[in-house]
Structures are given as C-alpha cells and as structure tokens.
Amino acid sequence: MINYKRLAALAVEAKDRAYAPYSGFHVGAALLCENGKIYIGCNVESAAYPATVCAERTALLKAVSEGERKFKAISVAGSRPGGESDYCYPCGVCRQMLHEFAGDDFEVIIVKSESDYRVHKWSEILPYGFGPNDLGV
Ligand code: THU
C-alpha cells in the first residue's frame, strides 16, 4: 500500500489557507496525480453561500486547468469551527466531480492528522456513480 503520510500532511497544511468566515469549518485537500505532482486546495466561501467551493474541488480544478487528467489519490482534512480536527468526508458535489476523473484505483485519504488517516477505495466513497461511461465517453 502507498504511504500517504506526506499527502495527509499536505491536506492538513492546506487547511490553514481556508477562507471560511461563515462556517468556520476549515478544509484542506491534496490531490496526487499519476505523474507524481500534487495540487492542494482549500475551501473558499462566499457571502452568497451556495457559491462556496470546497477544498476538494479547488484542488481538482487547479489540477485540471493545468492539464492534469489522471489521478491516484486525494487527501482531505477538516477542522470544526473550534479548531478540532475530525474525519471529513467529501460532499456529494465533490464526489460527483471527482468521479469524472476517478479511475478504478483512485483512493481517498480522510485525514485527522498526519499519522491518523483512513484510506478508502473510490468505490466505497461513490458506489454506483453516474459518470462518463454512462454517456459513452
Ligand atoms: N467543505 C469542504 O471544503 N469539503 C468537504 O468535504 C465538506 C465541506 C466546506 C464547504 C464549506 O466551506 C464548509 O466546509 C462547511 O460546509
């Protein structure tokens, strides 16, 4: 199994960049490409609440807009408004967007700390998803 300690640590670091004045919930993500590059992201909230972008999508959009298409894993770290870290699973919108690019081996690392994280297969995070295959792409 891949050692995800570094990817976990980068998600924890990215969390410090969160712009979350409304929820106070800080999230960081680190997306590992098949070529070894890593793109980080944080949540960026908006006074028009639904316009908020989650950490996972920030990382994904940064990567895709730089030309990346193949990914190995994403790590996600979240802290409650008080600052306490807890396991934070991707929201439904992020699961759907990641599904666009998630291959069979894609893994999701849910990080409480650099040394305390859970590794999930993509199929556990989004079973029976609707994706490019369904549209013949
Ligand atoms: N959030 C993320 O960035 N990722 C998740 O996986 C769950 C939720 C953000 C969105 C919003 O800024 C805050 O956490 C509270 O929902």
XYZ file of N, CA and C and ligand atoms in Angstrom:
427
model
N 0.853 -1.214 0.000
C 0.000 0.000 0.000
C 0.883 1.256 0.000
N 0.438 2.270 -0.717
C 1.184 3.530 -0.770
C 1.188 4.161 0.631
N 2.294 4.796 0.976
C 2.350 5.528 2.244
C 1.831 6.953 1.994
N 0.724 7.251 2.605
C 0.070 8.527 2.340
C 0.390 9.613 3.373
N 1.426 9.405 4.154
C 1.755 10.356 5.225
C 1.971 11.785 4.677
N 2.722 11.864 3.570
C 3.004 13.197 3.003
C 1.731 13.834 2.446
N 0.927 13.030 1.754
C -0.314 13.576 1.199
C -1.240 14.022 2.335
N -1.232 13.275 3.429
C -2.027 13.631 4.608
C -1.524 14.954 5.186
N -0.218 15.079 5.301
C 0.371 16.299 5.881
C 0.047 17.516 5.016
N 0.040 17.335 3.697
C -0.244 18.471 2.811
C -1.700 18.925 2.928
N -2.612 17.984 3.152
C -4.024 18.372 3.342
C -4.168 19.176 4.633
N -3.458 18.754 5.667
C -3.510 19.471 6.948
C -2.955 20.894 6.759
N -1.863 21.007 6.018
C -1.266 22.329 5.747
C -2.212 23.208 4.936
N -2.838 22.626 3.915
C -3.724 23.383 3.021
C -4.932 23.941 3.777
N -5.327 23.235 4.804
C -6.465 23.649 5.639
C -6.245 25.042 6.227
N -4.993 25.379 6.497
C -4.677 26.698 7.075
C -4.995 27.833 6.108
N -5.138 27.521 4.834
C -5.430 28.565 3.843
C -6.935 28.775 3.663
N -7.753 27.967 4.326
C -9.205 28.034 4.120
C -9.713 29.467 4.298
N -10.624 29.861 3.421
C -11.346 31.123 3.591
C -12.771 30.718 3.961
N -13.037 30.712 5.245
C -14.317 30.174 5.722
C -14.901 31.041 6.839
N -15.144 32.339 6.541
C -15.631 33.231 7.591
C -17.069 32.939 8.021
N -17.804 32.193 7.224
C -19.227 31.954 7.542
C -19.417 30.678 8.345
N -18.816 29.589 7.898
C -18.991 28.320 8.622
C -17.931 28.140 9.705
N -16.765 28.722 9.524
C -15.660 28.483 10.452
C -15.103 27.074 10.310
N -15.586 26.328 9.329
C -15.145 24.943 9.106
C -14.028 24.979 8.068
N -12.839 24.613 8.468
C -11.677 24.727 7.579
C -11.351 23.372 6.967
N -11.186 23.363 5.650
C -10.908 22.104 4.956
C -9.718 22.294 4.018
N -8.867 21.270 3.990
C -7.737 21.257 3.053
C -7.752 19.953 2.290
N -7.247 19.989 1.063
C -7.175 18.775 0.255
C -5.856 18.771 -0.512
N -5.369 17.578 -0.813
C -4.160 17.442 -1.642
C -4.423 16.318 -2.640
N -4.294 16.661 -3.909
C -4.627 15.734 -4.991
C -3.341 15.254 -5.660
N -3.135 13.955 -5.620
C -1.919 13.345 -6.184
C -2.197 12.860 -7.606
N -1.412 13.378 -8.558
C -1.567 12.976 -9.965
C -0.757 11.713 -10.229
N -1.101 11.034 -11.297
C -0.342 9.823 -11.657
C 1.116 10.148 -11.959
N 1.386 11.371 -12.427
C 2.772 11.760 -12.725
C 3.539 12.216 -11.485
N 2.910 12.130 -10.315
C 3.592 12.452 -9.062
C 3.379 13.875 -8.576
N 2.832 14.741 -9.449
C 2.583 16.122 -8.996
C 1.429 16.153 -8.003
N 1.469 17.140 -7.125
C 0.415 17.285 -6.119
C -0.150 18.697 -6.187
N -1.460 18.798 -6.216
C -2.139 20.096 -6.199
C -2.936 20.181 -4.899
N -2.769 21.293 -4.198
C -3.519 21.447 -2.946
C -4.699 22.388 -3.163
N -5.662 22.322 -2.236
C -6.814 23.222 -2.299
C -7.381 23.430 -0.912
N -8.129 24.524 -0.760
C -8.841 24.775 0.492
C -10.261 25.209 0.136
N -11.140 25.224 1.126
C -12.483 25.733 0.834
C -12.461 27.256 0.765
N -13.230 27.788 -0.170
C -13.323 29.233 -0.366
C -14.808 29.589 -0.346
N -15.218 30.247 0.753
C -16.647 30.538 0.918
C -17.026 31.866 0.289
N -18.335 32.032 0.133
C -18.871 33.248 -0.475
C -20.030 33.750 0.380
N -20.179 35.071 0.419
C -21.310 35.658 1.142
C -22.624 35.180 0.519
N -22.586 34.841 -0.751
C -23.716 34.155 -1.399
C -23.440 32.665 -1.211
N -23.883 32.115 -0.099
C -23.422 30.805 0.402
C -23.245 29.697 -0.637
N -24.231 29.484 -1.525
C -24.083 28.327 -2.437
C -22.941 28.471 -3.439
N -22.394 29.661 -3.548
C -21.271 29.853 -4.476
C -19.959 29.304 -3.907
N -20.000 28.895 -2.654
C -18.809 28.326 -1.981
C -18.208 27.156 -2.768
N -16.885 27.109 -2.777
C -16.189 25.985 -3.424
C -15.443 25.198 -2.338
N -15.649 23.903 -2.332
C -14.992 23.030 -1.344
C -13.507 22.855 -1.668
N -12.776 22.409 -0.672
C -11.331 22.178 -0.825
C -11.027 21.171 -1.937
N -11.819 20.112 -2.006
C -11.564 19.051 -2.987
C -11.701 19.587 -4.405
N -12.762 20.385 -4.613
C -12.959 20.936 -5.968
C -11.911 22.005 -6.291
N -11.482 22.754 -5.304
C -10.413 23.733 -5.557
C -9.183 23.001 -6.082
N -8.808 21.917 -5.407
C -7.613 21.156 -5.829
C -7.836 20.548 -7.216
N -9.019 19.976 -7.424
C -9.300 19.322 -8.710
C -9.268 20.337 -9.864
N -9.887 21.483 -9.648
C -9.950 22.474 -10.732
C -8.577 23.085 -11.017
N -7.789 23.251 -9.962
C -6.404 23.717 -10.190
C -5.665 22.724 -11.073
N -5.794 21.445 -10.748
C -5.049 20.404 -11.475
C -5.530 20.291 -12.922
N -6.834 20.199 -13.095
C -7.370 20.007 -14.453
C -7.036 21.217 -15.330
N -7.089 22.400 -14.728
C -6.791 23.601 -15.522
C -5.307 23.723 -15.844
N -4.489 22.924 -15.181
C -3.056 22.862 -15.532
C -2.779 21.713 -16.496
N -3.832 21.037 -16.926
C -3.662 19.985 -17.931
C -3.664 18.572 -17.395
N -3.803 18.413 -16.078
C -3.800 17.063 -15.485
C -5.145 16.379 -15.735
N -5.067 15.067 -15.954
C -6.307 14.307 -16.177
C -6.327 12.990 -15.406
N -5.137 12.542 -14.969
C -5.064 11.223 -14.314
C -4.593 11.381 -12.874
N -5.359 10.784 -11.974
C -5.102 10.986 -10.548
C -5.035 9.667 -9.788
N -4.201 9.672 -8.752
C -4.034 8.471 -7.925
C -4.856 8.541 -6.643
N -4.856 9.723 -6.031
C -5.494 9.821 -4.704
C -5.746 11.271 -4.333
N -6.700 11.455 -3.429
C -6.908 12.789 -2.845
C -6.989 12.623 -1.327
N -6.341 13.529 -0.605
C -6.455 13.538 0.858
C -7.296 14.740 1.258
N -8.041 14.576 2.328
C -8.939 15.634 2.802
C -8.810 15.749 4.315
N -8.605 16.985 4.794
C -8.509 17.222 6.244
C -9.455 18.354 6.616
N -10.216 18.176 7.681
C -11.159 19.220 8.097
C -11.053 19.517 9.578
N -11.383 20.767 9.936
C -11.447 21.145 11.359
C -12.756 21.847 11.635
N -13.360 21.472 12.735
C -14.608 22.112 13.166
C -14.337 23.569 13.545
N -15.407 24.383 13.655
C -15.221 25.798 13.997
C -14.335 26.051 15.209
N -14.359 25.190 16.197
C -13.469 25.376 17.370
C -12.012 25.110 17.053
N -11.746 24.467 15.913
C -10.366 24.152 15.537
C -10.034 22.674 15.694
N -10.979 21.911 16.246
C -10.714 20.484 16.483
C -10.779 19.700 15.167
N -9.735 18.931 14.893
C -9.700 18.132 13.660
C -10.635 16.941 13.776
N -11.267 16.602 12.672
C -12.099 15.407 12.655
C -12.083 14.823 11.253
N -12.484 13.565 11.114
C -12.579 12.966 9.780
C -13.638 13.740 9.001
N -13.291 14.174 7.809
C -14.210 14.982 6.991
C -14.315 14.324 5.613
N -15.488 13.846 5.305
C -15.694 13.148 4.025
C -16.212 14.122 2.968
N -15.852 13.920 1.703
C -16.270 14.833 0.632
C -17.788 14.917 0.499
N -18.270 16.094 0.193
C -19.704 16.295 -0.022
C -20.113 15.631 -1.343
N -21.407 15.577 -1.581
C -21.928 14.921 -2.780
C -21.472 15.572 -4.070
N -21.408 16.894 -4.065
C -20.999 17.599 -5.290
C -19.541 17.258 -5.621
N -18.687 17.237 -4.598
C -17.274 16.899 -4.833
C -17.127 15.452 -5.280
N -17.906 14.549 -4.678
C -17.841 13.143 -5.113
C -18.186 13.054 -6.592
N -19.220 13.770 -7.007
C -19.628 13.693 -8.409
C -18.546 14.253 -9.320
N -17.955 15.372 -8.923
C -16.930 15.965 -9.798
C -15.666 15.116 -9.857
N -15.302 14.521 -8.723
C -14.123 13.645 -8.719
C -14.383 12.396 -9.561
N -15.631 11.959 -9.591
C -15.996 10.743 -10.337
C -15.679 10.875 -11.827
N -15.721 12.096 -12.298
C -15.407 12.383 -13.698
C -14.006 11.871 -14.066
N -13.099 11.917 -13.086
C -11.686 11.598 -13.354
C -11.180 10.391 -12.562
N -11.997 9.872 -11.641
C -11.531 8.799 -10.758
C -11.504 7.469 -11.501
N -10.322 6.886 -11.607
C -10.210 5.546 -12.188
C -10.493 4.502 -11.114
N -10.399 3.232 -11.493
C -10.709 2.141 -10.558
C -9.791 2.134 -9.337
N -8.560 2.632 -9.511
C -7.584 2.570 -8.414
C -7.534 3.846 -7.571
N -8.370 4.794 -7.902
C -8.336 6.073 -7.175
C -8.666 5.840 -5.695
N -7.909 6.519 -4.821
C -8.139 6.341 -3.379
C -8.381 7.691 -2.695
N -9.128 7.637 -1.620
C -9.467 8.842 -0.870
C -8.940 8.671 0.551
N -8.142 9.647 0.969
C -7.486 9.588 2.271
C -8.167 10.607 3.180
N -8.829 10.121 4.196
C -9.558 11.006 5.107
C -8.679 11.203 6.341
N -8.268 12.447 6.530
C -7.160 12.743 7.443
C -7.611 13.438 8.726
N -7.269 12.838 9.830
C -7.474 13.539 11.103
C -6.175 14.228 11.489
N -5.075 13.537 11.255
C -3.751 14.135 11.444
C -2.805 13.389 10.511
N -1.606 13.878 10.433
C -0.588 13.283 9.558
C -0.388 11.780 9.841
N -0.639 11.409 11.100
C -0.410 10.000 11.475
C -1.712 9.253 11.756
N -2.829 9.902 11.517
C -4.129 9.258 11.785
C -5.041 9.533 10.596
N -5.097 8.576 9.667
C -5.950 8.760 8.488
C -6.502 7.428 8.019
N -7.624 7.518 7.304
C -8.271 6.328 6.754
C -8.120 6.338 5.245
N -7.870 5.165 4.673
C -7.735 5.055 3.218
C -8.953 4.311 2.671
N -9.634 4.941 1.711
C -10.811 4.321 1.094
C -10.614 4.164 -0.403
N -11.161 3.087 -0.925
C -11.235 2.944 -2.388
C -12.324 3.878 -2.885
N -12.177 4.297 -4.142
C -13.194 5.190 -4.694
C -14.589 4.561 -4.649
N -14.676 3.266 -4.902
C -15.986 2.601 -4.940
C -16.704 2.626 -3.582
N -15.941 2.842 -2.514
C -16.590 2.966 -1.195
C -17.167 4.372 -1.031
N -16.503 5.337 -1.649
C -16.924 6.734 -1.498
C -18.120 7.044 -2.402
N -18.082 6.511 -3.617
C -19.218 6.727 -4.525
C -19.567 5.428 -5.259
N -20.334 4.571 -4.583
C -20.755 3.340 -5.267
C -21.853 3.663 -6.281
N -21.873 2.944 -7.358
C -22.932 3.094 -8.374
C -23.047 4.531 -8.880
N -21.921 5.202 -9.061
C -21.969 6.586 -9.525
C -22.360 6.691 -10.994
N -22.824 7.851 -11.358
C -23.123 8.165 -12.755
C -21.928 8.924 -13.309
N -21.379 8.452 -14.397
C -20.167 9.096 -14.906
C -20.038 9.070 -16.399
N -18.848 9.408 -16.889
C -18.599 9.489 -18.340
C -19.020 8.235 -19.094
N -18.797 7.049 -18.491
C -19.169 5.789 -19.152
C -20.639 5.744 -19.536
N -21.439 6.312 -18.658
C -22.892 6.273 -18.899
C -23.283 7.092 -20.113
N -22.430 8.005 -20.492
C -22.707 8.847 -21.665
C -21.862 8.387 -22.844
N -21.226 7.239 -22.667
C -20.426 6.680 -23.756
C -19.113 7.427 -23.985
N -18.632 8.132 -22.971
C -17.377 8.894 -23.102
C -16.263 8.184 -22.341
N -16.410 21.648 2.816
C -15.313 21.276 2.079
O -14.498 22.115 1.670
N -15.153 19.971 1.815
C -15.934 18.973 2.313
O -15.671 17.812 2.056
C -17.084 19.295 3.153
C -17.405 20.726 3.272
C -16.545 23.063 3.165
C -17.626 23.803 2.446
C -17.918 24.932 3.429
O -16.977 25.971 3.208
C -17.632 24.323 4.782
O -16.841 23.169 4.543
C -18.860 23.946 5.570
O -19.713 23.190 4.800
